Tab-separated table of C-alpha atoms in Angstrom:
chain	number	residue	atom	x	y	z
A	936	MET	CA	-38.387	40.857	30.036
A	937	GLN	CA	-38.972	40.227	26.462
A	938	TYR	CA	-40.725	43.037	24.185
A	939	ILE	CA	-43.458	41.564	21.324
A	940	SER	CA	-44.534	43.767	18.511
A	941	THR	CA	-48.409	44.367	18.367
A	942	ARG	CA	-48.732	42.891	15.146
A	943	GLY	CA	-48.115	39.512	16.278
A	944	GLU	CA	-45.452	38.724	13.314
A	945	VAL	CA	-41.788	38.744	14.287
A	946	SER	CA	-40.072	37.679	17.258
A	947	ALA	CA	-39.779	38.870	20.401
A	948	LEU	CA	-36.738	41.088	21.321
A	949	THR	CA	-34.624	42.551	25.106
A	950	PHE	CA	-34.829	45.755	25.855
A	951	GLY	CA	-31.593	47.445	24.156
A	952	ASP	CA	-33.035	45.300	21.318
A	953	VAL	CA	-36.204	47.422	21.214
A	954	LEU	CA	-34.934	50.405	22.292
A	955	LEU	CA	-32.421	50.901	18.370
A	956	THR	CA	-35.456	48.150	16.608
A	957	GLY	CA	-37.888	50.786	17.866
A	958	LEU	CA	-40.826	50.161	15.236
A	959	ALA	CA	-41.462	46.313	14.520
A	960	SER	CA	-40.512	45.363	10.597
A	961	ASP	CA	-44.148	44.116	10.984
A	962	GLY	CA	-45.170	47.424	11.296
A	963	GLY	CA	-46.514	46.978	15.056
A	964	LEU	CA	-45.118	48.284	18.446
A	965	TYR	CA	-43.219	47.051	21.354
A	966	VAL	CA	-45.168	46.397	24.436
A	967	PRO	CA	-43.368	43.991	27.105
A	968	GLN	CA	-44.539	40.302	27.218
A	969	ALA	CA	-45.836	40.722	30.523
A	970	TRP	CA	-47.373	42.959	32.985
A	971	PRO	CA	-44.548	43.566	35.324
A	972	GLU	CA	-46.049	45.027	39.090
A	973	LEU	CA	-45.498	47.904	41.118
A	974	LEU	CA	-43.914	46.889	44.614
A	975	THR	CA	-47.199	47.986	46.447
A	976	GLY	CA	-47.901	49.752	49.807
A	977	GLU	CA	-51.342	49.358	51.634
A	978	PRO	CA	-53.674	48.275	49.421
A	979	PRO	CA	-55.634	50.408	47.929
A	980	SER	CA	-52.631	52.413	46.591
A	981	GLY	CA	-50.705	49.913	43.828
A	982	VAL	CA	-48.057	51.890	43.967
A	983	LEU	CA	-44.080	52.170	45.091
A	984	SER	CA	-43.674	53.009	48.933
A	985	TRP	CA	-42.224	55.882	47.787
A	986	ASN	CA	-42.131	58.523	50.136
A	987	PRO	CA	-41.672	62.234	47.457
A	988	ASP	CA	-40.358	64.274	50.683
A	989	GLU	CA	-37.554	61.609	51.074
A	990	GLY	CA	-36.935	59.973	47.746
A	991	SER	CA	-35.792	62.341	44.724
A	992	TYR	CA	-37.613	62.023	41.188
A	993	ALA	CA	-34.811	60.147	39.597
A	994	ASP	CA	-34.837	57.341	42.276
A	995	LEU	CA	-39.137	57.435	41.756
A	996	ALA	CA	-37.898	56.976	37.786
A	997	ALA	CA	-35.249	54.097	38.176
A	998	GLU	CA	-37.342	52.112	40.872
A	999	VAL	CA	-40.063	51.741	38.330
A	1000	MET	CA	-38.945	51.562	35.157
A	1001	TRP	CA	-36.048	48.223	36.672
A	1002	PRO	CA	-38.309	46.009	35.501
A	1003	PHE	CA	-38.225	47.003	31.680
A	1004	VAL	CA	-34.528	46.819	31.785
A	1005	GLU	CA	-33.386	44.370	34.010
A	1006	GLY	CA	-30.750	41.810	32.744
A	1007	VAL	CA	-30.101	44.531	30.193
A	1008	TYR	CA	-27.711	47.040	32.218
A	1009	ALA	CA	-26.293	46.517	35.736
A	1010	ARG	CA	-28.683	48.161	38.234
A	1011	HIS	CA	-25.953	51.111	39.878
A	1012	ARG	CA	-25.289	51.921	35.905
A	1013	PHE	CA	-29.218	52.265	35.037
A	1014	GLU	CA	-29.532	54.650	38.231
A	1015	GLU	CA	-26.578	56.740	36.586
A	1016	ILE	CA	-27.809	57.551	33.430
A	1017	VAL	CA	-31.187	57.852	35.257
A	1018	GLY	CA	-29.831	60.015	37.201
A	1019	ASP	CA	-28.029	62.460	34.856
A	1020	ALA	CA	-31.160	62.331	32.725
A	1021	TYR	CA	-32.900	64.341	35.189
A	1022	VAL	CA	-29.910	67.366	36.138
A	1023	ARG	CA	-30.634	69.709	33.434
A	1024	PHE	CA	-33.920	70.029	34.967
A	1025	ASP	CA	-35.169	73.639	36.024
A	1026	HIS	CA	-37.132	72.681	39.170
A	1027	PRO	CA	-35.719	69.963	41.947
A	1028	ASP	CA	-39.053	68.247	42.259
A	1029	VAL	CA	-39.360	67.781	38.110
A	1030	VAL	CA	-42.415	67.110	37.196
A	1031	PRO	CA	-44.211	69.846	40.514
A	1032	MET	CA	-47.909	69.893	41.068
A	1033	VAL	CA	-50.086	72.719	41.086
A	1034	GLU	CA	-53.637	73.095	42.304
A	1035	VAL	CA	-55.321	75.353	39.876
A	1036	GLY	CA	-59.824	74.467	42.291
A	1037	ASP	CA	-62.463	72.209	42.734
A	1038	GLY	CA	-59.581	68.811	42.841
A	1039	ILE	CA	-57.922	69.753	39.918
A	1040	TRP	CA	-53.755	69.795	40.047
A	1041	LEU	CA	-51.034	70.530	36.699
A	1042	MET	CA	-48.580	68.812	36.257
A	1043	GLU	CA	-46.211	70.821	34.602
A	1044	LEU	CA	-44.572	68.520	32.460
A	1045	PHE	CA	-41.541	71.654	30.706
A	1046	TYR	CA	-39.377	72.087	32.925
A	1047	GLY	CA	-36.972	70.131	31.012
A	1048	PRO	CA	-34.003	72.117	27.847
A	1049	THR	CA	-36.658	72.076	25.105
A	1050	LEU	CA	-39.585	73.332	27.692
A	1051	ALA	CA	-41.573	70.665	26.659
A	1052	PHE	CA	-42.564	66.859	28.272
A	1053	LYS	CA	-41.005	65.279	25.299
A	1054	ASP	CA	-37.569	65.908	27.233
A	1055	ILE	CA	-38.579	63.771	30.212
A	1056	ALA	CA	-38.615	60.275	28.194
A	1057	LEU	CA	-35.995	62.099	25.606
A	1058	GLN	CA	-33.577	62.558	28.189
A	1059	LEU	CA	-33.535	59.732	28.929
A	1060	VAL	CA	-33.599	57.714	25.656
A	1061	GLY	CA	-30.713	59.789	24.406
A	1062	ARG	CA	-28.456	58.615	27.118
A	1063	LEU	CA	-29.583	55.058	26.444
A	1064	PHE	CA	-29.487	55.557	22.944
A	1065	ALA	CA	-25.463	55.888	23.508
A	1066	GLU	CA	-24.859	53.530	26.195
A	1067	GLU	CA	-26.377	50.714	24.343
A	1068	LEU	CA	-24.114	51.814	20.634
A	1069	GLN	CA	-21.263	52.355	22.747
A	1070	ARG	CA	-21.665	48.504	24.122
A	1071	ARG	CA	-22.665	47.473	20.606
A	1072	GLY	CA	-19.572	49.762	18.617
A	1073	SER	CA	-22.504	50.527	16.125
A	1074	GLN	CA	-24.073	53.630	15.662
A	1075	VAL	CA	-27.609	54.673	13.596
A	1076	THR	CA	-30.152	57.654	12.088
A	1077	ILE	CA	-33.136	57.926	13.732
A	1078	VAL	CA	-35.657	59.407	11.296
A	1079	GLY	CA	-39.049	61.330	13.047
A	1080	ALA	CA	-41.672	62.286	12.872
A	1081	THR	CA	-42.584	65.529	14.673
A	1082	SER	CA	-45.895	68.039	15.398
A	1083	GLY	CA	-44.150	70.327	17.259
A	1084	ASP	CA	-41.823	68.364	20.366
A	1085	THR	CA	-40.426	66.142	20.078
A	1086	GLY	CA	-38.409	67.081	17.181
A	1087	SER	CA	-36.011	69.181	19.364
A	1088	ALA	CA	-36.222	67.112	22.570
A	1089	ALA	CA	-34.788	64.598	20.834
A	1090	ILE	CA	-32.069	66.469	19.196
A	1091	GLU	CA	-31.213	68.197	21.998
A	1092	ALA	CA	-30.808	64.743	23.523
A	1093	VAL	CA	-28.649	63.000	20.993
A	1094	LYS	CA	-26.761	66.912	19.168
A	1095	ASP	CA	-23.019	66.245	18.540
A	1096	ARG	CA	-23.570	62.415	19.350
A	1097	PRO	CA	-20.795	60.772	17.028
A	1098	ASN	CA	-21.995	57.635	16.813
A	1099	ILE	CA	-25.726	58.514	15.530
A	1100	GLN	CA	-27.492	60.863	12.734
A	1101	ILE	CA	-30.359	62.867	13.338
A	1102	VAL	CA	-33.120	63.069	10.321
A	1103	ILE	CA	-36.473	65.152	11.676
A	1104	LEU	CA	-39.482	65.305	9.546
A	1105	HIS	CA	-42.430	68.687	11.026
A	1106	PRO	CA	-44.427	69.235	8.577
A	1107	HIS	CA	-44.186	72.966	7.053
A	1108	GLY	CA	-45.138	75.941	8.148
A	1109	ARG	CA	-47.894	73.697	10.881
A	1110	VAL	CA	-45.276	73.970	14.104
A	1111	SER	CA	-44.837	77.484	15.649
A	1112	ASP	CA	-41.765	79.852	15.475
A	1113	VAL	CA	-40.877	79.083	18.343
A	1114	GLN	CA	-41.089	75.525	17.966
A	1115	ARG	CA	-39.713	75.077	14.502
A	1116	ARG	CA	-36.445	77.414	15.549
A	1117	GLN	CA	-35.975	75.123	18.496
A	1118	MET	CA	-34.884	71.922	16.008
A	1119	THR	CA	-33.455	74.387	12.836
A	1120	THR	CA	-31.235	76.519	15.027
A	1121	VAL	CA	-29.310	73.301	15.989
A	1122	ASP	CA	-25.501	74.201	14.633
A	1123	SER	CA	-24.492	70.429	15.235
A	1124	PRO	CA	-22.922	68.164	11.903
A	1125	ASN	CA	-25.543	65.166	13.057
A	1126	VAL	CA	-28.576	67.287	12.674
A	1127	HIS	CA	-30.623	67.509	9.647
A	1128	ASN	CA	-33.945	69.156	9.560
A	1129	VAL	CA	-36.661	68.686	7.095
A	1130	ALA	CA	-39.888	70.436	6.098
A	1131	ILE	CA	-42.652	68.251	4.522
A	1132	GLU	CA	-45.359	69.963	2.685
A	1133	GLY	CA	-48.048	67.800	4.429
A	1134	THR	CA	-49.295	67.507	7.540
A	1135	PHE	CA	-48.277	65.635	10.449
A	1136	ASP	CA	-50.060	62.271	9.388
A	1137	ASP	CA	-47.472	62.932	5.521
A	1138	CYS	CA	-44.552	63.104	8.416
A	1139	GLN	CA	-45.506	60.053	10.616
A	1140	ASP	CA	-46.864	58.038	6.946
A	1141	LEU	CA	-42.999	58.854	5.482
A	1142	VAL	CA	-41.532	58.119	8.393
A	1143	LYS	CA	-43.823	54.348	8.147
A	1144	ALA	CA	-43.169	53.600	5.639
A	1145	MET	CA	-39.552	53.901	5.515
A	1146	PHE	CA	-39.019	51.552	8.430
A	1147	GLY	CA	-41.695	49.118	6.608
A	1148	ASP	CA	-38.623	49.041	3.385
A	1149	THR	CA	-36.373	46.616	5.595
A	1150	ALA	CA	-33.598	46.947	2.699
A	1151	PHE	CA	-33.522	50.584	2.846
A	1152	ARG	CA	-33.699	49.911	6.944
A	1153	ASN	CA	-30.874	47.931	7.779
A	1154	GLU	CA	-28.559	49.302	5.308
A	1155	GLN	CA	-29.555	52.617	6.666
A	1156	ARG	CA	-29.408	51.714	10.652
A	1157	LEU	CA	-32.154	53.089	10.914
A	1158	SER	CA	-34.059	53.384	14.422
A	1159	ALA	CA	-37.515	56.078	15.911
A	1160	VAL	CA	-36.660	58.289	19.530
A	1161	ASN	CA	-40.367	58.726	18.077
A	1162	SER	CA	-43.155	57.767	20.880
A	1163	ILE	CA	-43.237	54.264	19.349
A	1164	ASN	CA	-40.172	53.828	20.537
A	1165	TRP	CA	-41.818	51.628	23.432
A	1166	ALA	CA	-38.388	54.048	25.752
A	1167	ARG	CA	-40.242	57.175	25.358
A	1168	VAL	CA	-43.389	55.624	27.391
A	1169	MET	CA	-41.147	53.722	29.516
A	1170	ALA	CA	-39.707	57.138	31.148
A	1171	GLN	CA	-43.389	58.828	30.649
A	1172	MET	CA	-45.175	56.026	33.040
A	1173	VAL	CA	-43.409	57.246	35.558
A	1174	TYR	CA	-44.392	61.134	36.729
A	1175	TYR	CA	-48.542	58.850	36.599
A	1176	VAL	CA	-46.744	57.617	39.638
A	1177	ALA	CA	-45.328	60.377	40.507
A	1178	ALA	CA	-48.719	62.359	41.007
A	1179	ALA	CA	-50.665	60.122	42.805
A	1180	GLN	CA	-48.310	59.564	45.657
A	1181	ARG	CA	-47.886	63.170	45.772
A	1182	LEU	CA	-51.966	63.167	46.685
A	1183	GLY	CA	-50.967	60.344	48.423
A	1184	ASN	CA	-51.561	56.581	47.073
A	1185	GLU	CA	-55.806	57.629	46.558
A	1186	VAL	CA	-57.653	56.519	43.045
A	1187	VAL	CA	-56.537	59.938	41.143
A	1188	SER	CA	-57.577	60.994	37.126
A	1189	PHE	CA	-55.846	61.794	34.608
A	1190	CYS	CA	-56.778	65.020	31.045
A	1191	VAL	CA	-54.596	64.364	29.217
A	1192	PRO	CA	-54.194	66.607	25.858
A	1193	THR	CA	-53.144	63.760	23.248
A	1194	GLY	CA	-51.927	63.994	19.606
A	1195	ASN	CA	-50.502	60.237	19.417
A	1196	PHE	CA	-51.657	58.976	21.921
A	1197	GLY	CA	-48.587	57.736	23.680
A	1198	ASN	CA	-48.673	60.128	26.167
A	1199	VAL	CA	-52.094	58.822	28.070
A	1200	PHE	CA	-50.864	55.219	27.420
A	1201	ALA	CA	-47.831	55.660	29.355
A	1202	GLY	CA	-50.891	56.187	32.306
A	1203	TYR	CA	-52.619	53.323	31.340
A	1204	ALA	CA	-49.336	51.718	31.369
A	1205	ALA	CA	-49.186	51.966	34.741
A	1206	GLN	CA	-52.306	51.252	35.916
A	1207	GLN	CA	-51.490	47.464	34.383
A	1208	MET	CA	-48.369	47.850	36.258
A	1209	GLY	CA	-50.900	48.993	39.458
A	1210	LEU	CA	-51.103	51.973	40.196
A	1211	ALA	CA	-54.918	53.053	41.106
A	1212	VAL	CA	-56.559	55.298	38.112
A	1213	SER	CA	-59.836	55.679	38.117
A	1214	ARG	CA	-60.290	57.346	34.599
A	1215	PHE	CA	-58.471	58.964	32.204
A	1216	VAL	CA	-59.602	61.704	30.093
A	1217	VAL	CA	-58.180	62.080	26.651
A	1218	ALA	CA	-58.689	65.550	25.808
A	1219	SER	CA	-58.633	66.912	21.850
A	1220	ASN	CA	-58.561	69.744	19.617
A	1221	ARG	CA	-61.042	70.763	16.538
A	1222	ASN	CA	-58.489	67.224	15.552
A	1223	ASP	CA	-61.210	64.832	17.288
A	1224	ILE	CA	-60.629	61.874	15.643
A	1225	LEU	CA	-59.848	60.542	19.813
A	1226	THR	CA	-62.959	62.114	20.880
A	1227	GLN	CA	-64.597	60.102	17.913
A	1228	PHE	CA	-63.442	56.765	19.814
A	1229	PHE	CA	-64.419	57.212	23.138
A	1230	THR	CA	-67.737	58.560	22.001
A	1231	SER	CA	-68.598	56.655	19.401
A	1232	GLY	CA	-66.552	53.443	19.078
A	1233	THR	CA	-65.671	55.012	15.641
A	1234	MET	CA	-63.027	56.767	13.670
A	1235	THR	CA	-63.142	57.944	10.007
A	1236	ILE	CA	-59.951	59.635	9.053
A	1237	GLY	CA	-60.406	63.685	7.488
A	1238	GLU	CA	-59.130	66.832	7.368
A	1239	VAL	CA	-56.299	67.664	9.660
A	1240	TYR	CA	-56.446	70.705	10.685
A	1241	SER	CA	-54.426	73.812	11.885
A	1242	THR	CA	-55.302	75.704	14.880
A	1243	LEU	CA	-53.611	76.913	18.236
A	1244	SER	CA	-52.651	73.494	19.793
A	1245	PRO	CA	-50.635	72.646	17.416
A	1246	SER	CA	-48.569	69.308	18.337
A	1247	MET	CA	-52.249	67.818	18.753
A	1248	ASP	CA	-53.312	68.512	14.681
A	1249	ILE	CA	-53.247	64.532	14.382
A	1250	GLN	CA	-55.849	62.719	12.830
A	1251	VAL	CA	-54.136	59.045	12.993
A	1252	SER	CA	-52.648	58.470	16.077
A	1253	SER	CA	-49.502	55.192	16.321
A	1254	ASN	CA	-50.442	54.794	19.350
A	1255	LEU	CA	-53.247	53.995	20.342
A	1256	GLU	CA	-52.571	50.621	18.123
A	1257	ARG	CA	-51.015	49.626	21.736
A	1258	LEU	CA	-54.047	49.914	23.344
A	1259	LEU	CA	-55.990	48.638	20.640
A	1260	PHE	CA	-54.083	45.819	21.338
A	1261	GLU	CA	-54.241	45.093	24.236
A	1262	LEU	CA	-58.534	45.223	24.073
A	1263	LEU	CA	-58.610	42.651	21.281
A	1264	GLY	CA	-56.834	41.040	23.875
A	1265	ARG	CA	-53.542	40.739	22.839
A	1266	ASP	CA	-54.398	39.063	19.722
A	1267	GLY	CA	-52.490	40.577	16.598
A	1268	ARG	CA	-53.604	39.041	13.872
A	1269	SER	CA	-56.490	41.142	15.708
A	1270	THR	CA	-54.972	44.509	15.564
A	1271	ALA	CA	-53.068	44.192	12.357
A	1272	ARG	CA	-56.305	43.217	10.146
A	1273	LEU	CA	-58.122	46.063	11.642
A	1274	LEU	CA	-55.865	49.121	11.731
A	1275	LYS	CA	-55.428	48.120	8.426
A	1276	ASP	CA	-58.469	48.255	7.545
A	1277	PHE	CA	-59.099	51.267	9.041
A	1278	ARG	CA	-56.319	52.290	6.930
A	1279	VAL	CA	-57.371	51.033	3.484
A	1280	ALA	CA	-61.292	52.480	4.288
A	1281	GLY	CA	-60.458	55.371	6.707
A	1282	GLN	CA	-62.807	54.250	9.195
A	1283	MET	CA	-63.293	51.673	12.029
A	1284	ARG	CA	-65.330	50.906	14.169
A	1285	ILE	CA	-64.877	47.876	17.454
A	1286	SER	CA	-66.699	45.535	18.767
A	1287	GLU	CA	-69.580	46.436	21.736
A	1288	SER	CA	-67.720	44.932	24.220
A	1289	ILE	CA	-64.800	46.701	23.945
A	1290	ARG	CA	-66.738	49.712	23.618
A	1291	GLU	CA	-68.610	48.176	27.550
A	1292	VAL	CA	-64.410	47.918	28.681
A	1293	LEU	CA	-63.946	51.521	27.204
A	1294	ARG	CA	-67.081	53.113	28.383
A	1295	GLY	CA	-66.824	54.967	32.236
A	1296	SER	CA	-63.080	54.444	32.514
A	1297	TRP	CA	-62.078	56.122	29.368
A	1298	VAL	CA	-63.814	59.294	27.833
A	1299	GLY	CA	-63.382	61.955	25.044
A	1300	ILE	CA	-63.620	65.466	24.928
A	1301	LYS	CA	-63.165	68.163	22.224
A	1302	VAL	CA	-62.370	72.075	22.938
A	1303	ASP	CA	-62.246	74.747	20.030
A	1304	ASP	CA	-60.125	77.180	19.831
A	1305	GLU	CA	-62.709	79.531	20.370
A	1306	THR	CA	-62.443	78.280	24.416
A	1307	THR	CA	-59.025	77.272	24.763
A	1308	LEU	CA	-58.413	81.383	24.580
A	1309	GLN	CA	-61.158	81.321	26.717
A	1310	THR	CA	-59.221	79.026	29.231
A	1311	ILE	CA	-56.027	81.062	29.471
A	1312	ALA	CA	-57.667	83.927	30.147
A	1313	ALA	CA	-59.667	82.276	32.468
A	1314	CYS	CA	-57.003	80.263	34.304
A	1315	TYR	CA	-55.003	84.262	33.632
A	1316	ARG	CA	-57.255	85.852	35.499
A	1317	ASP	CA	-58.249	83.575	39.073
A	1318	SER	CA	-54.728	81.891	39.865
A	1319	GLY	CA	-51.865	84.595	38.109
A	1320	LYS	CA	-50.924	81.677	36.080
A	1321	ILE	CA	-49.779	80.995	32.711
A	1322	ILE	CA	-50.725	78.318	30.462
A	1323	ASP	CA	-49.762	77.267	27.133
A	1324	PRO	CA	-52.657	76.024	24.568
A	1325	HIS	CA	-52.319	72.527	24.925
A	1326	THR	CA	-52.478	73.259	28.828
A	1327	ALA	CA	-55.466	74.606	27.850
A	1328	VAL	CA	-57.306	72.090	25.925
A	1329	GLY	CA	-56.600	69.590	29.070
A	1330	LEU	CA	-57.480	71.906	31.391
A	1331	THR	CA	-61.278	72.996	29.740
A	1332	ALA	CA	-62.186	68.981	28.850
A	1333	ALA	CA	-61.459	68.175	33.391
A	1334	ARG	CA	-63.185	70.747	34.311
A	1335	ARG	CA	-66.533	68.837	32.013
A	1336	SER	CA	-65.200	66.294	32.766
A	1337	HIS	CA	-64.612	66.170	36.317
A	1338	VAL	CA	-67.105	65.580	38.722
A	1339	GLN	CA	-66.634	66.746	42.715
A	1340	GLY	CA	-66.127	64.710	44.912
A	1341	GLU	CA	-64.115	61.165	43.236
A	1342	GLY	CA	-61.415	62.274	44.106
A	1343	ALA	CA	-58.741	64.355	42.585
A	1344	MET	CA	-57.792	64.982	38.064
A	1345	VAL	CA	-54.369	66.019	37.101
A	1346	VAL	CA	-54.125	67.663	33.812
A	1347	MET	CA	-51.337	66.948	32.199
A	1348	ALA	CA	-49.135	70.699	31.434
A	1349	THR	CA	-46.865	69.623	28.602
A	1350	ALA	CA	-45.725	72.670	27.418
A	1351	HIS	CA	-43.941	75.910	28.335
A	1352	PRO	CA	-46.449	78.449	27.568
A	1353	ALA	CA	-42.950	80.677	25.730
A	1354	LYS	CA	-42.826	77.974	23.052
A	1355	PHE	CA	-46.313	79.827	22.138
A	1356	ALA	CA	-46.134	83.574	23.504
A	1357	ASP	CA	-48.272	84.850	20.408
A	1358	THR	CA	-51.646	83.106	21.242
A	1359	VAL	CA	-51.341	83.002	25.058
A	1360	GLN	CA	-50.498	86.967	24.594
A	1361	SER	CA	-53.786	87.652	22.120
A	1362	ALA	CA	-56.112	86.000	25.404
A	1363	ILE	CA	-54.111	87.406	28.605
A	1364	GLY	CA	-53.326	90.972	26.798
A	1365	CYS	CA	-49.994	91.234	27.919
A	1366	SER	CA	-46.796	89.602	27.485
A	1367	VAL	CA	-45.411	85.768	28.460
A	1368	PRO	CA	-41.741	86.021	29.902
A	1369	VAL	CA	-39.698	84.164	28.026
A	1370	PRO	CA	-37.078	81.289	29.615
A	1371	SER	CA	-33.390	81.502	28.767
A	1372	ALA	CA	-33.437	78.383	27.150
A	1373	LEU	CA	-35.593	80.904	24.735
A	1374	ALA	CA	-33.365	83.767	25.011
A	1375	GLY	CA	-32.073	84.614	21.947
A	1376	LEU	CA	-33.639	81.802	19.566
A	1377	VAL	CA	-34.845	83.825	17.265
A	1378	ASP	CA	-31.147	85.047	16.204
A	1379	ARG	CA	-29.996	82.220	15.643
A	1380	PRO	CA	-29.510	80.812	11.727
A	1381	GLU	CA	-32.077	78.647	10.822
A	1382	ARG	CA	-30.834	74.914	9.046
A	1383	TYR	CA	-33.524	72.681	6.883
A	1384	GLU	CA	-34.374	71.758	4.268
A	1385	VAL	CA	-38.272	72.035	1.980
A	1386	PHE	CA	-39.069	68.611	0.002
A	1387	PRO	CA	-42.133	67.489	-1.379
A	1388	ASN	CA	-44.549	64.802	0.804
A	1389	ASP	CA	-42.367	62.262	-1.858
A	1390	LEU	CA	-41.466	58.903	-0.053
A	1391	LYS	CA	-38.297	58.487	-3.067
A	1392	THR	CA	-36.615	62.037	-2.529
A	1393	VAL	CA	-36.910	61.661	1.235
A	1394	LYS	CA	-35.409	58.835	1.319
A	1395	ALA	CA	-32.404	60.292	-0.955
A	1396	HIS	CA	-31.754	62.804	1.580
A	1397	VAL	CA	-31.840	60.217	4.515
A	1398	ALA	CA	-29.264	58.322	2.574
A	1399	ARG	CA	-27.210	61.041	2.245
A	1400	CYS	CA	-27.431	62.593	5.535
A	1401	ALA	CA	-27.105	58.506	7.206
A	1402	THR	CA	-23.280	59.264	5.470
A	1403	GLY	CA	-22.644	62.334	8.173
A	1404	LEU	CA	-21.012	64.181	5.063
A	1405	VAL	CA	-24.741	66.673	4.623
């Protein structure tokens, strides 16, 4: 399998190089040169002939992902790495599903060590990094931006690894206390946290600028584990396949609370491999630029608002570039031109022909904070199920868009409610049970720096961290 950049200006790479490179040097994101086909059962399944009652989630994951890594790893070794990645998950199904009525299901993606869906990919990605670096006798400095959950999941995946330094930027005061502490209380010499005085988009722009400086990137051996890294998308495709198979391989729709667009793009990638999907519902909070896109075909960058679902407080969703690349016929130059104009003008309009392709199969829905609280309360009242604010945004959007008789709708439940305990408690009127993973978190000392939104300052800090002496 070869991988190409969405901007078409660099040579194709194999999986190991794409894993360690993260962002392409032309500023693009890597995608497979061609989409492989899943081994299919009887039509219209379009999915693997895998029995969820007999095989484990790790078995399915190895099967789905194998075409993307074949030729880089021996099959038995890849299966070992994948199996090890899911040992620490606190549910035998890894990603269990719960029906909440009217043909709507929650797929709970938060049973990993940091209680968020990012663990599902990053527990694997951390191990793949270690494997690849050991084979090459090399080391890297991982630099990432987080709107809340990616940072802690990435840190948990690579902490204490001798050939990796990790620097995570988060927006100062714009993540929950639990999200921040999950990052800043990790006492490991290779972990470095930075709070940027700005928004997540500012953090993301700083990371992209560092990767765009070729000399700095090469000198510090930068790598990325944000959802710009193809390996993240690859690992997330698996639970879309698992959902369809648990529902008997019927055509299914997915509703995904969305920030940086990586999670929902993973579903699209699975569809490109043959998964039978009716619709993707992209659920947003007040930061509704994606709702604009799927509703009107336009996007205008605006202010980033703080909401009760902070991981979605984003205006520029990086992984949308991958979808645009597909919609533009995999034309890298057209993709690059469209995105350059978007960043310069702060606006984008897609053609009517592309809108027609999206119409019906993609839906964008905006959910405000008040409705989010109401959904959390109603879900608890009606089913006893406690959900976090991001999942509530998704559940609200699913109920607004689901049509009876069109098949199941699966909502991606992206985080444990205890990560947003204050918000959830205010909605349901009682305390949220604290899982063991968060026990004692508030008592641990924090370690992080606070920097202005200044590239020179941040680059200097990353260079110091790369030495391993900070």
